[in-house]
XYZ file of C-alpha atoms in Angstrom:
600
model
C 30.063 -11.811 11.041
C 28.620 -13.332 14.366
C 24.931 -13.281 14.112
C 23.146 -11.860 17.014
C 19.797 -13.533 17.411
C 17.288 -12.986 20.247
C 19.390 -11.698 22.972
C 19.635 -8.471 24.693
C 22.609 -6.434 24.722
C 23.126 -4.688 27.904
C 25.165 -1.646 28.561
C 25.862 -0.010 32.021
C 25.438 3.691 31.914
C 24.255 6.239 34.221
C 20.597 7.425 33.480
C 17.791 6.275 30.945
C 19.645 7.161 27.791
C 18.918 4.961 24.495
C 21.230 3.725 21.994
C 19.999 2.693 18.372
C 20.821 -0.863 17.462
C 21.714 -0.153 13.897
C 25.673 0.417 14.451
C 25.967 -3.083 15.862
C 23.413 -4.582 12.984
C 25.257 -3.054 10.055
C 26.314 -5.838 7.662
C 24.463 -8.575 9.819
C 22.125 -10.453 7.772
C 18.947 -11.715 10.067
C 16.724 -14.342 10.003
C 12.909 -14.116 10.363
C 13.563 -14.229 13.892
C 14.100 -10.993 15.521
C 17.224 -9.201 16.725
C 16.671 -8.231 20.125
C 17.281 -4.475 20.510
C 20.215 -2.892 22.747
C 19.106 -1.888 26.437
C 20.447 0.557 28.669
C 20.729 -0.610 32.386
C 21.396 1.601 35.719
C 21.387 -0.734 38.595
C 18.108 0.364 40.038
C 18.233 3.980 39.749
C 15.885 4.127 36.559
C 12.653 5.560 37.157
C 10.376 2.805 35.631
C 12.808 0.153 34.316
C 15.015 -0.791 31.206
C 14.801 1.008 28.293
C 15.162 -1.331 24.844
C 15.854 0.480 21.907
C 14.463 -1.330 18.688
C 13.464 -4.463 20.949
C 12.229 -6.438 18.204
C 14.865 -5.875 15.658
C 12.898 -4.271 12.497
C 11.443 -1.025 14.076
C 14.578 1.063 14.780
C 12.373 4.116 15.740
C 10.773 2.566 18.721
C 11.651 1.583 21.995
C 10.238 -0.265 25.126
C 10.059 0.807 28.766
C 10.307 -2.318 30.676
C 7.943 -2.555 34.041
C 9.732 -4.499 36.558
C 7.846 -7.359 38.072
C 5.870 -6.263 41.052
C 4.971 -2.837 39.714
C 1.556 -2.072 38.551
C 1.015 0.720 36.193
C -2.177 2.014 34.893
C -3.777 4.422 32.329
C -0.497 5.023 30.748
C -0.315 7.579 28.053
C 3.005 8.289 25.972
C 3.876 11.392 24.097
C 7.086 11.543 21.822
C 7.566 15.218 21.855
C 8.017 17.575 19.085
C 11.441 18.311 17.632
C 11.671 22.098 16.774
C 9.153 24.900 16.867
C 7.171 23.275 14.112
C 7.407 19.732 14.971
C 4.521 17.395 16.078
C 3.709 15.397 18.909
C 3.040 11.527 18.785
C 0.540 11.077 21.561
C -1.206 7.593 22.788
C -2.995 5.693 25.225
C -1.507 2.133 26.063
C -4.163 -0.439 26.872
C -3.411 -2.974 29.940
C -2.752 -5.865 27.514
C -0.076 -3.861 25.415
C 1.724 -3.407 28.758
C 1.722 -7.265 29.240
C 2.245 -7.952 25.670
C 5.638 -5.974 25.744
C 6.350 -6.430 29.357
C 6.758 -2.615 29.342
C 5.663 0.590 27.948
C 5.847 0.883 24.156
C 7.298 3.865 22.664
C 6.394 4.625 18.656
C 7.246 7.412 16.633
C 10.958 8.548 17.529
C 12.761 10.895 15.663
C 16.026 9.434 13.875
C 19.643 10.477 14.658
C 18.278 12.204 17.742
C 18.244 12.584 21.396
C 14.257 12.147 22.024
C 12.355 13.485 24.885
C 9.303 10.807 25.541
C 6.633 12.047 28.223
C 5.412 9.430 30.084
C 2.310 9.653 32.289
C 0.839 7.036 34.731
C -1.058 5.780 37.729
C 0.845 3.891 40.286
C -0.421 3.292 43.965
C -3.464 5.519 43.344
C -0.825 8.532 42.297
C -0.614 10.286 39.109
C 2.861 10.384 38.053
C 4.782 11.389 35.036
C 8.314 11.312 33.950
C 10.250 12.833 30.576
C 12.691 10.120 29.365
C 15.668 10.796 27.157
C 16.152 8.379 24.197
C 18.899 8.483 21.789
C 18.208 7.089 18.086
C 20.882 6.344 15.455
C 20.803 7.210 11.942
C 18.532 5.606 9.399
C 19.670 2.620 7.625
C 18.092 1.556 4.354
C 20.187 0.434 1.365
C 23.520 2.119 1.110
C 22.464 3.908 -2.207
C 19.189 4.963 -0.770
C 20.684 6.193 2.636
C 22.920 8.688 -0.019
C 19.502 9.849 -0.926
C 19.010 12.163 2.268
C 16.059 14.035 0.589
C 14.232 10.933 0.857
C 14.410 11.305 4.883
C 12.367 14.494 5.024
C 9.075 15.242 3.375
C 8.165 18.430 1.978
C 5.265 20.301 3.594
C 3.113 22.093 0.589
C 0.069 22.546 2.525
C 0.358 23.115 6.309
C -2.137 20.785 8.246
C -5.377 22.241 8.906
C -7.053 22.004 12.234
C -8.069 18.232 12.710
C -5.738 16.849 10.466
C -1.935 17.692 12.461
C -1.753 14.234 13.931
C -1.971 12.378 10.742
C 0.751 9.733 9.959
C 1.531 8.600 6.409
C 3.519 5.488 5.513
C 4.864 5.481 2.501
C 5.753 2.048 0.335
C 9.007 3.370 -1.661
C 11.391 1.356 -3.970
C 15.219 1.828 -2.995
C 18.187 1.348 -5.419
C 16.923 -2.094 -6.747
C 20.509 -3.627 -5.214
C 20.484 -7.366 -4.542
C 17.577 -8.403 -6.603
C 16.208 -11.646 -6.370
C 18.242 -14.223 -8.289
C 15.387 -17.038 -7.777
C 12.502 -17.732 -10.381
C 9.900 -20.309 -11.104
C 10.901 -23.352 -13.123
C 9.207 -22.656 -16.257
C 11.416 -20.873 -18.526
C 9.141 -20.370 -21.373
C 6.499 -19.054 -19.282
C 8.079 -17.534 -16.107
C 5.262 -15.358 -14.881
C 6.367 -12.651 -12.731
C 8.707 -14.654 -10.052
C 11.683 -12.125 -10.629
C 9.446 -9.273 -9.934
C 11.749 -7.978 -6.823
C 13.138 -4.785 -5.523
C 14.511 -3.607 -1.922
C 11.865 -1.415 -0.459
C 11.711 1.530 1.597
C 8.902 1.492 4.566
C 8.964 4.800 6.281
C 6.415 6.919 8.116
C 6.111 10.888 8.209
C 4.374 13.237 10.416
C 2.615 16.382 8.989
C 5.924 18.183 9.286
C 7.490 16.114 6.917
C 9.482 14.424 9.797
C 10.297 10.783 9.429
C 9.072 8.863 12.691
C 9.302 5.363 12.069
C 10.965 2.800 9.378
C 11.359 -0.685 8.674
C 14.623 -2.160 8.802
C 13.601 -4.599 5.739
C 17.465 -5.412 5.066
C 17.068 -7.548 8.259
C 13.833 -9.274 6.864
C 14.535 -10.281 3.492
C 16.664 -12.263 1.497
C 17.692 -11.976 -2.226
C 18.615 -15.440 -2.190
C 15.621 -17.170 -0.592
C 12.880 -17.860 -2.935
C 10.171 -16.946 -0.200
C 12.024 -13.735 1.086
C 11.916 -11.508 -2.019
C 9.475 -9.605 -4.274
C 8.365 -6.200 -4.018
C 6.524 -5.234 -0.672
C 3.161 -4.214 -1.782
C -0.307 -3.862 -0.408
C 0.731 -2.962 3.065
C -2.205 -1.642 5.391
C -2.610 -1.520 9.066
C -4.788 -4.202 10.573
C -5.546 -3.289 14.230
C -2.030 -2.807 16.073
C -0.300 -4.539 13.087
C 0.876 -4.174 9.539
C 0.032 -6.523 6.882
C 1.565 -6.702 3.454
C 2.778 -9.727 0.621
C 5.783 -9.907 -1.225
C 6.446 -12.573 -3.979
C 5.821 -16.092 -2.904
C 4.369 -14.992 0.835
C 2.545 -12.577 3.239
C 3.421 -11.331 6.369
C 2.139 -9.567 9.371
C 4.210 -7.548 11.884
C 3.235 -5.050 14.728
C 4.171 -1.504 14.755
C 6.886 -2.218 17.119
C 8.462 -4.686 14.919
C 7.135 -7.884 16.406
C 7.022 -10.557 13.213
C 3.595 -12.061 13.768
C 4.014 -14.631 10.813
C 5.052 -15.012 7.225
C 2.885 -17.632 5.173
C 3.694 -19.133 2.007
C 0.808 -18.584 -0.626
C -1.314 -21.829 -0.687
C -1.088 -24.433 -3.142
C 0.002 -23.508 -6.511
C -0.488 -19.865 -6.242
C 2.351 -17.633 -6.918
C 3.437 -14.349 -7.435
C 1.479 -11.945 -4.985
C 1.565 -8.313 -5.754
C -0.373 -5.018 -5.233
C -3.110 -5.573 -3.129
C -4.345 -7.645 0.274
C -7.960 -6.673 1.929
C -8.708 -7.863 5.156
C -12.108 -8.422 6.057
C -13.935 -7.987 9.199
C -14.264 -11.681 9.814
C -10.563 -12.093 9.576
C -10.321 -13.515 6.088
C -7.989 -12.042 3.790
C -8.309 -11.561 -0.246
C -5.099 -11.577 -2.037
C -4.144 -11.054 -5.422
C -1.973 -13.601 -7.105
C -1.217 -15.607 -10.070
C -1.168 -19.518 -10.625
C 1.711 -21.900 -11.365
C 1.434 -24.583 -14.099
C -1.772 -23.432 -15.441
C -2.957 -25.118 -18.574
C -4.074 -22.087 -20.596
C -7.101 -22.302 -23.493
C -4.498 -23.614 -26.093
C -3.044 -26.327 -23.987
C 0.385 -24.873 -22.812
C 1.331 -25.095 -19.395
C 2.053 -21.600 -18.233
C 3.001 -19.204 -15.039
C -0.031 -16.720 -15.440
C 0.638 -13.114 -14.334
C -1.640 -11.202 -11.993
C -4.902 -12.580 -12.927
C -6.028 -14.848 -10.066
C -7.431 -13.597 -6.546
C -7.962 -16.074 -3.672
C -9.390 -15.731 -0.054
C -7.966 -17.372 2.729
C -9.436 -17.947 6.530
C -7.340 -16.418 9.506
C -5.237 -19.669 9.664
C -4.076 -19.383 6.019
C -6.413 -22.111 4.624
C -8.029 -21.386 0.946
C -11.485 -20.342 1.367
C -12.170 -19.292 -2.563
C -10.461 -18.644 -5.957
C -11.522 -16.130 -8.663
C -9.778 -17.098 -11.721
C -10.236 -14.189 -14.109
C -9.140 -16.241 -17.216
C -12.496 -18.120 -16.976
C -14.629 -15.253 -15.705
C -13.378 -12.633 -18.133
C -11.984 -12.253 -21.530
C -8.231 -12.646 -21.559
C -8.139 -11.709 -25.202
C -9.615 -8.235 -24.892
C -7.127 -5.692 -25.998
C -8.576 -2.323 -26.732
C -6.917 -1.028 -23.684
C -3.564 -2.806 -24.169
C -3.194 -1.202 -27.799
C -3.447 2.420 -26.233
C -1.027 1.730 -23.156
C 2.311 3.745 -23.067
C 4.764 1.274 -23.031
C 7.352 3.248 -21.115
C 5.993 2.447 -17.647
C 3.802 -0.728 -17.427
C 3.559 -0.594 -13.651
C 6.902 -0.931 -12.051
C 8.517 -2.068 -15.218
C 10.001 1.356 -16.474
C 11.638 1.654 -19.588
C 11.906 5.679 -20.302
C 13.099 4.770 -23.931
C 9.897 3.309 -24.745
C 7.938 6.308 -23.489
C 5.125 7.254 -25.352
C 5.341 4.354 -27.551
C 2.117 1.838 -28.281
C 1.844 -1.971 -29.681
C -0.400 -3.256 -32.384
C -2.998 -6.024 -31.927
C -0.539 -8.181 -33.784
C 2.460 -7.387 -31.588
C 0.233 -8.194 -28.551
C -0.811 -11.400 -29.837
C 3.078 -12.470 -30.607
C 4.585 -11.460 -27.183
C 6.137 -14.291 -25.274
C 4.822 -15.749 -22.202
C 5.995 -13.929 -19.337
C 5.689 -10.575 -17.279
C 4.702 -8.454 -20.445
C 1.741 -6.782 -21.797
C -0.214 -9.349 -24.053
C -3.293 -11.440 -24.638
C -3.886 -14.773 -22.859
C -3.269 -16.721 -19.781
C 0.509 -16.350 -19.351
C 0.680 -12.695 -20.397
C 0.044 -9.708 -18.364
C -3.407 -8.975 -19.999
C -5.363 -7.992 -16.542
C -2.735 -6.494 -14.245
C -5.128 -6.691 -11.346
C -3.749 -3.887 -8.992
C -6.085 -3.698 -6.015
C -8.871 -5.806 -4.370
C -11.567 -4.894 -2.050
C -14.612 -6.498 -0.848
C -18.576 -5.485 -0.585
C -19.502 -7.224 2.521
C -23.297 -6.186 1.786
C -23.336 -8.658 -1.268
C -20.173 -10.450 -0.867
C -18.723 -8.812 -4.032
C -15.474 -8.420 -5.135
C -14.362 -5.402 -6.244
C -11.120 -5.363 -8.638
C -9.083 -2.703 -10.590
C -7.721 -4.370 -13.841
C -5.225 -1.700 -15.096
C -4.624 -3.430 -18.591
C -8.305 -3.488 -19.385
C -9.015 0.322 -18.052
C -11.783 -1.417 -15.992
C -13.259 -1.903 -12.495
C -15.376 -4.738 -12.038
C -17.514 -6.287 -9.343
C -18.041 -10.341 -9.293
C -19.677 -12.264 -6.973
C -18.943 -15.203 -4.892
C -20.616 -17.301 -7.701
C -17.431 -16.019 -9.740
C -20.310 -14.194 -11.750
C -19.546 -10.598 -13.286
C -22.323 -8.068 -11.371
C -20.934 -4.872 -13.569
C -18.199 -3.440 -15.279
C -17.331 -0.008 -14.931
C -15.250 0.894 -18.458
C -15.490 1.829 -21.915
C -18.095 -0.109 -23.726
C -15.501 -1.237 -26.665
C -14.039 -4.897 -26.786
C -16.862 -6.816 -24.216
C -18.547 -9.456 -25.608
C -21.720 -11.748 -25.012
C -22.884 -11.589 -21.523
C -20.146 -9.369 -20.313
C -21.501 -6.612 -22.715
C -24.658 -6.496 -20.802
C -22.758 -5.713 -17.605
C -21.332 -2.548 -18.525
C -22.696 0.303 -16.640
C -24.333 3.535 -18.652
C -22.794 6.791 -17.798
C -25.539 9.371 -16.664
C -25.551 12.965 -15.486
C -26.593 14.644 -12.309
C -30.380 14.672 -13.699
C -30.416 11.200 -14.489
C -29.833 11.429 -18.384
C -27.692 9.305 -20.525
C -24.281 10.361 -21.238
C -23.314 9.060 -24.766
C -19.653 8.238 -24.906
C -17.765 6.296 -27.887
C -16.993 2.610 -27.881
C -13.534 3.744 -27.197
C -14.557 5.338 -23.862
C -14.500 9.341 -24.978
C -17.079 11.263 -23.366
C -18.374 14.903 -24.377
C -17.637 16.699 -21.094
C -14.815 15.446 -18.915
C -15.888 17.512 -16.090
C -19.146 15.771 -15.781
C -17.803 12.283 -16.538
C -14.858 10.269 -17.685
C -13.793 6.634 -17.178
C -10.695 5.570 -15.281
C -7.498 4.908 -17.235
C -4.987 2.194 -16.343
C -6.170 3.257 -12.603
C -4.925 1.844 -9.214
C -7.149 1.310 -6.076
C -10.567 0.712 -6.857
C -11.969 1.166 -3.006
C -15.495 1.414 -1.467
C -16.477 5.145 -0.795
C -18.301 6.762 1.552
C -22.159 5.803 2.501
C -22.108 2.543 0.329
C -25.499 0.760 0.618
C -27.228 -2.266 -0.913
C -28.288 -0.515 -4.062
C -25.939 2.481 -4.456
C -22.452 1.810 -4.522
C -19.801 4.180 -3.883
C -16.611 3.404 -5.904
C -13.640 5.500 -5.242
C -10.643 5.299 -7.871
C -7.291 6.795 -8.401
C -7.290 7.187 -12.067
C -3.727 7.180 -13.509
C -4.922 8.555 -16.610
C -2.271 6.721 -19.054
C -4.221 5.812 -22.583
C -7.299 7.916 -21.712
C -9.892 7.385 -24.429
C -7.647 4.313 -24.988
C -5.168 6.118 -27.082
C -2.205 8.489 -26.242
C -2.532 12.240 -26.363
C -0.650 14.416 -28.818
C 1.581 15.408 -25.819
C 2.801 13.520 -23.171
C 2.316 16.722 -21.016
C -1.843 16.539 -21.669
C -1.750 13.669 -19.254
C -3.468 13.976 -15.606
C -4.144 11.915 -12.602
C -6.994 12.317 -10.321
C -8.982 10.718 -7.594
C -12.371 10.371 -8.806
C -15.900 9.136 -6.814
C -18.803 7.368 -8.417
C -21.920 6.381 -7.332
C -23.356 3.103 -9.017
C -27.019 2.147 -9.241
C -26.921 -1.654 -9.172
C -30.671 -1.726 -9.927
C -30.261 0.166 -13.022
C -27.057 -0.180 -14.036
C -25.797 3.161 -14.235
C -22.771 5.160 -13.127
C -22.688 8.718 -12.318
C -19.391 10.805 -11.560
C -19.669 12.692 -8.165
C -16.226 14.246 -7.425
C -12.916 14.651 -8.503
C -9.431 15.893 -7.589
C -6.380 16.407 -9.724
C -7.518 17.095 -12.977
C -6.940 20.597 -12.835
C -3.674 19.989 -11.443
C -2.442 19.051 -14.833
C 0.731 17.081 -15.671
C 2.543 18.557 -12.592
C 0.353 15.716 -10.598
C 0.395 12.866 -13.187
C 1.430 9.494 -11.945
C 1.939 7.120 -14.938
C 1.979 4.028 -12.319
C 1.016 3.174 -8.950
C -0.561 5.390 -6.492
C -3.741 5.069 -3.887
C -7.177 6.908 -2.980
C -9.308 5.665 -0.121
C -11.982 7.199 1.811
C -11.182 7.991 5.512
C -14.093 8.011 7.816
C -12.407 9.159 10.791
C -11.764 12.572 9.452
C -14.486 12.512 6.676
C -11.856 13.034 4.112
C -10.564 11.832 0.913
C -6.903 10.479 1.039
C -5.119 10.862 -2.446
C -1.515 9.937 -2.938
C -0.036 10.392 -6.679
C 3.186 8.381 -5.810
C 5.154 8.282 -9.353
C 5.036 12.000 -10.500
C 7.855 13.134 -12.341
C 9.197 9.336 -13.427
C 10.051 10.150 -16.794
C 11.805 13.331 -15.650
C 13.875 11.167 -13.449
C 13.046 12.769 -10.174
C 10.156 11.081 -8.611
C 8.048 12.586 -6.279
C 5.226 10.856 -4.081
C 2.393 13.667 -3.426
C 0.431 12.771 -0.609
C -2.723 14.625 0.364
C -6.348 14.695 2.075
C -9.238 16.645 0.884
C -12.230 17.179 3.200
C -15.000 15.201 2.024
C -16.986 17.414 -0.646
C -14.625 20.146 -0.860
C -11.656 20.651 -3.272
C -8.673 21.974 -1.682
C -6.508 19.841 0.595
C -6.270 20.325 4.302
C -2.874 18.831 4.273
C -0.028 17.659 1.613
C 3.262 16.166 1.831
C 5.749 15.554 -1.040
C 8.456 12.635 -0.282
C 10.908 12.530 -2.888
C 12.173 9.224 -4.528
C 14.952 7.069 -4.119
C 16.557 7.146 -7.580
C 15.478 7.659 -11.193
C 13.370 4.934 -12.320
C 12.268 4.115 -8.637
C 8.606 5.096 -8.147
C 6.857 4.932 -5.080
C 3.974 2.423 -4.716
C 1.421 3.547 -2.220
C 1.066 5.594 1.048
C -1.455 4.713 3.781
C -2.619 6.527 7.023
C -0.912 4.956 10.169
C -2.600 5.360 13.670
C -0.633 4.350 16.605
C -3.231 1.682 17.992
C -1.977 0.907 21.301
C -4.994 1.075 22.857
C -6.875 -1.769 21.786
């Protein structure tokens, strides 16, 4: 089939009605260069100009209304009008530089397979004007099997958005049916790292009525036969007007409109990105990686697994490396012995649910993407990175250590928030002491079992150790998604005793203490339990705690991502949306809040 690259297909029709690109693009494998969207042309009778649907080829629920040369529009506002009585308008202002960037007006947040109505207000020749455009979109295209899961195309509203939360948009990073997985890997079969960690993603955005309002046509972007175009899509975040994420051997940037900004290989001998990227205010990025051809402490050459973090500058040049094999203890196994082997992050094997491994089994594990000790095995499983600008401290979550740790730019550990068991030497002195609200010590066991879990508990196989509200030089606020597997470094009597929670702590970095301030999810029990994945994040614009428990129901074969926001200090969600998974064994990874930032 012929490839269409960087060419607009123009149809002569009457009126300004858009058509989706999806019918033409079906079955077409695209390069990283975008396929231009279809346009509608009406021989000068259009109100403003030509309408390009999916102009850049990767965001089918977007459009650009071309502004002809010689016309000057200012004070532009776009409103994609709601569908039905319960629908939600998406409304935003468009800055002058954005009009120049697109040579037109960007339209974001269309409904799929629908005759959309888009109200545009603008000023021209000193007069305020407006017009409602009709834009027809096509059906959603993920992978064939994913498309068949129509439940994924509509979020289920569990808590109707409270006042002030109606305009929220949630981008869900999910995983499809697993078709066309990568067939390429690293050239070290004895110690392969995580090079084959790959699955076709679904990247989709929902409003607070549960309606799909944006998705990325990732099948036009990835190539299962290309070393640098595969890998799990992870760590996707909004940075200004763009989305940034990593996958396998590269990291990428693309605008909300689908403009491909860049794709960059990981530098040097770094490999196997997964889980997280953190964007610093100076433009540098902190990226979780691994290391190829690494000589471990017994002299063997291995590809490591999820145990390195690097910082790169805005041009992709390496600034700093944190090698956790040298900073921490890769042989600490207290948490690994308590893990549920049925779900080790996205490596899901229901037949192993509830099973654990012994110290001897861990030591005898082959090299590769398996739980085990020592460089070359998945001993750390770093699944989040963030950065404290106040003291140049890297904050990492190590799932397989059930530990949240802060490390300086000098590669020295500042503190460890974890059960005391297994930490030795200088590292043992960095473990924080739990205290209650009155400053009294809480005596937990070496295993991490504490007397009153409503007052204090550690986090277990957690995801996303991020900075909370009102962080300062002495008192560090830590907000964590506590998945809850291996709580107390053991498995409970019944699997249904597990629970997942979002939990906020304050760490006194001078006195080396930690106090639990707030939690949500414990009272919901197993219904809210996600054995893997998920996210928490403090949202300053709404003064709320955002929590997404993304793999509930995983072992029952009916995965649901449960996305909610709780006003800060309260205990009931202001909004809650459930998004159903693609297939059994396919958890959602994370969700994130998206803002139509076209006014920058």
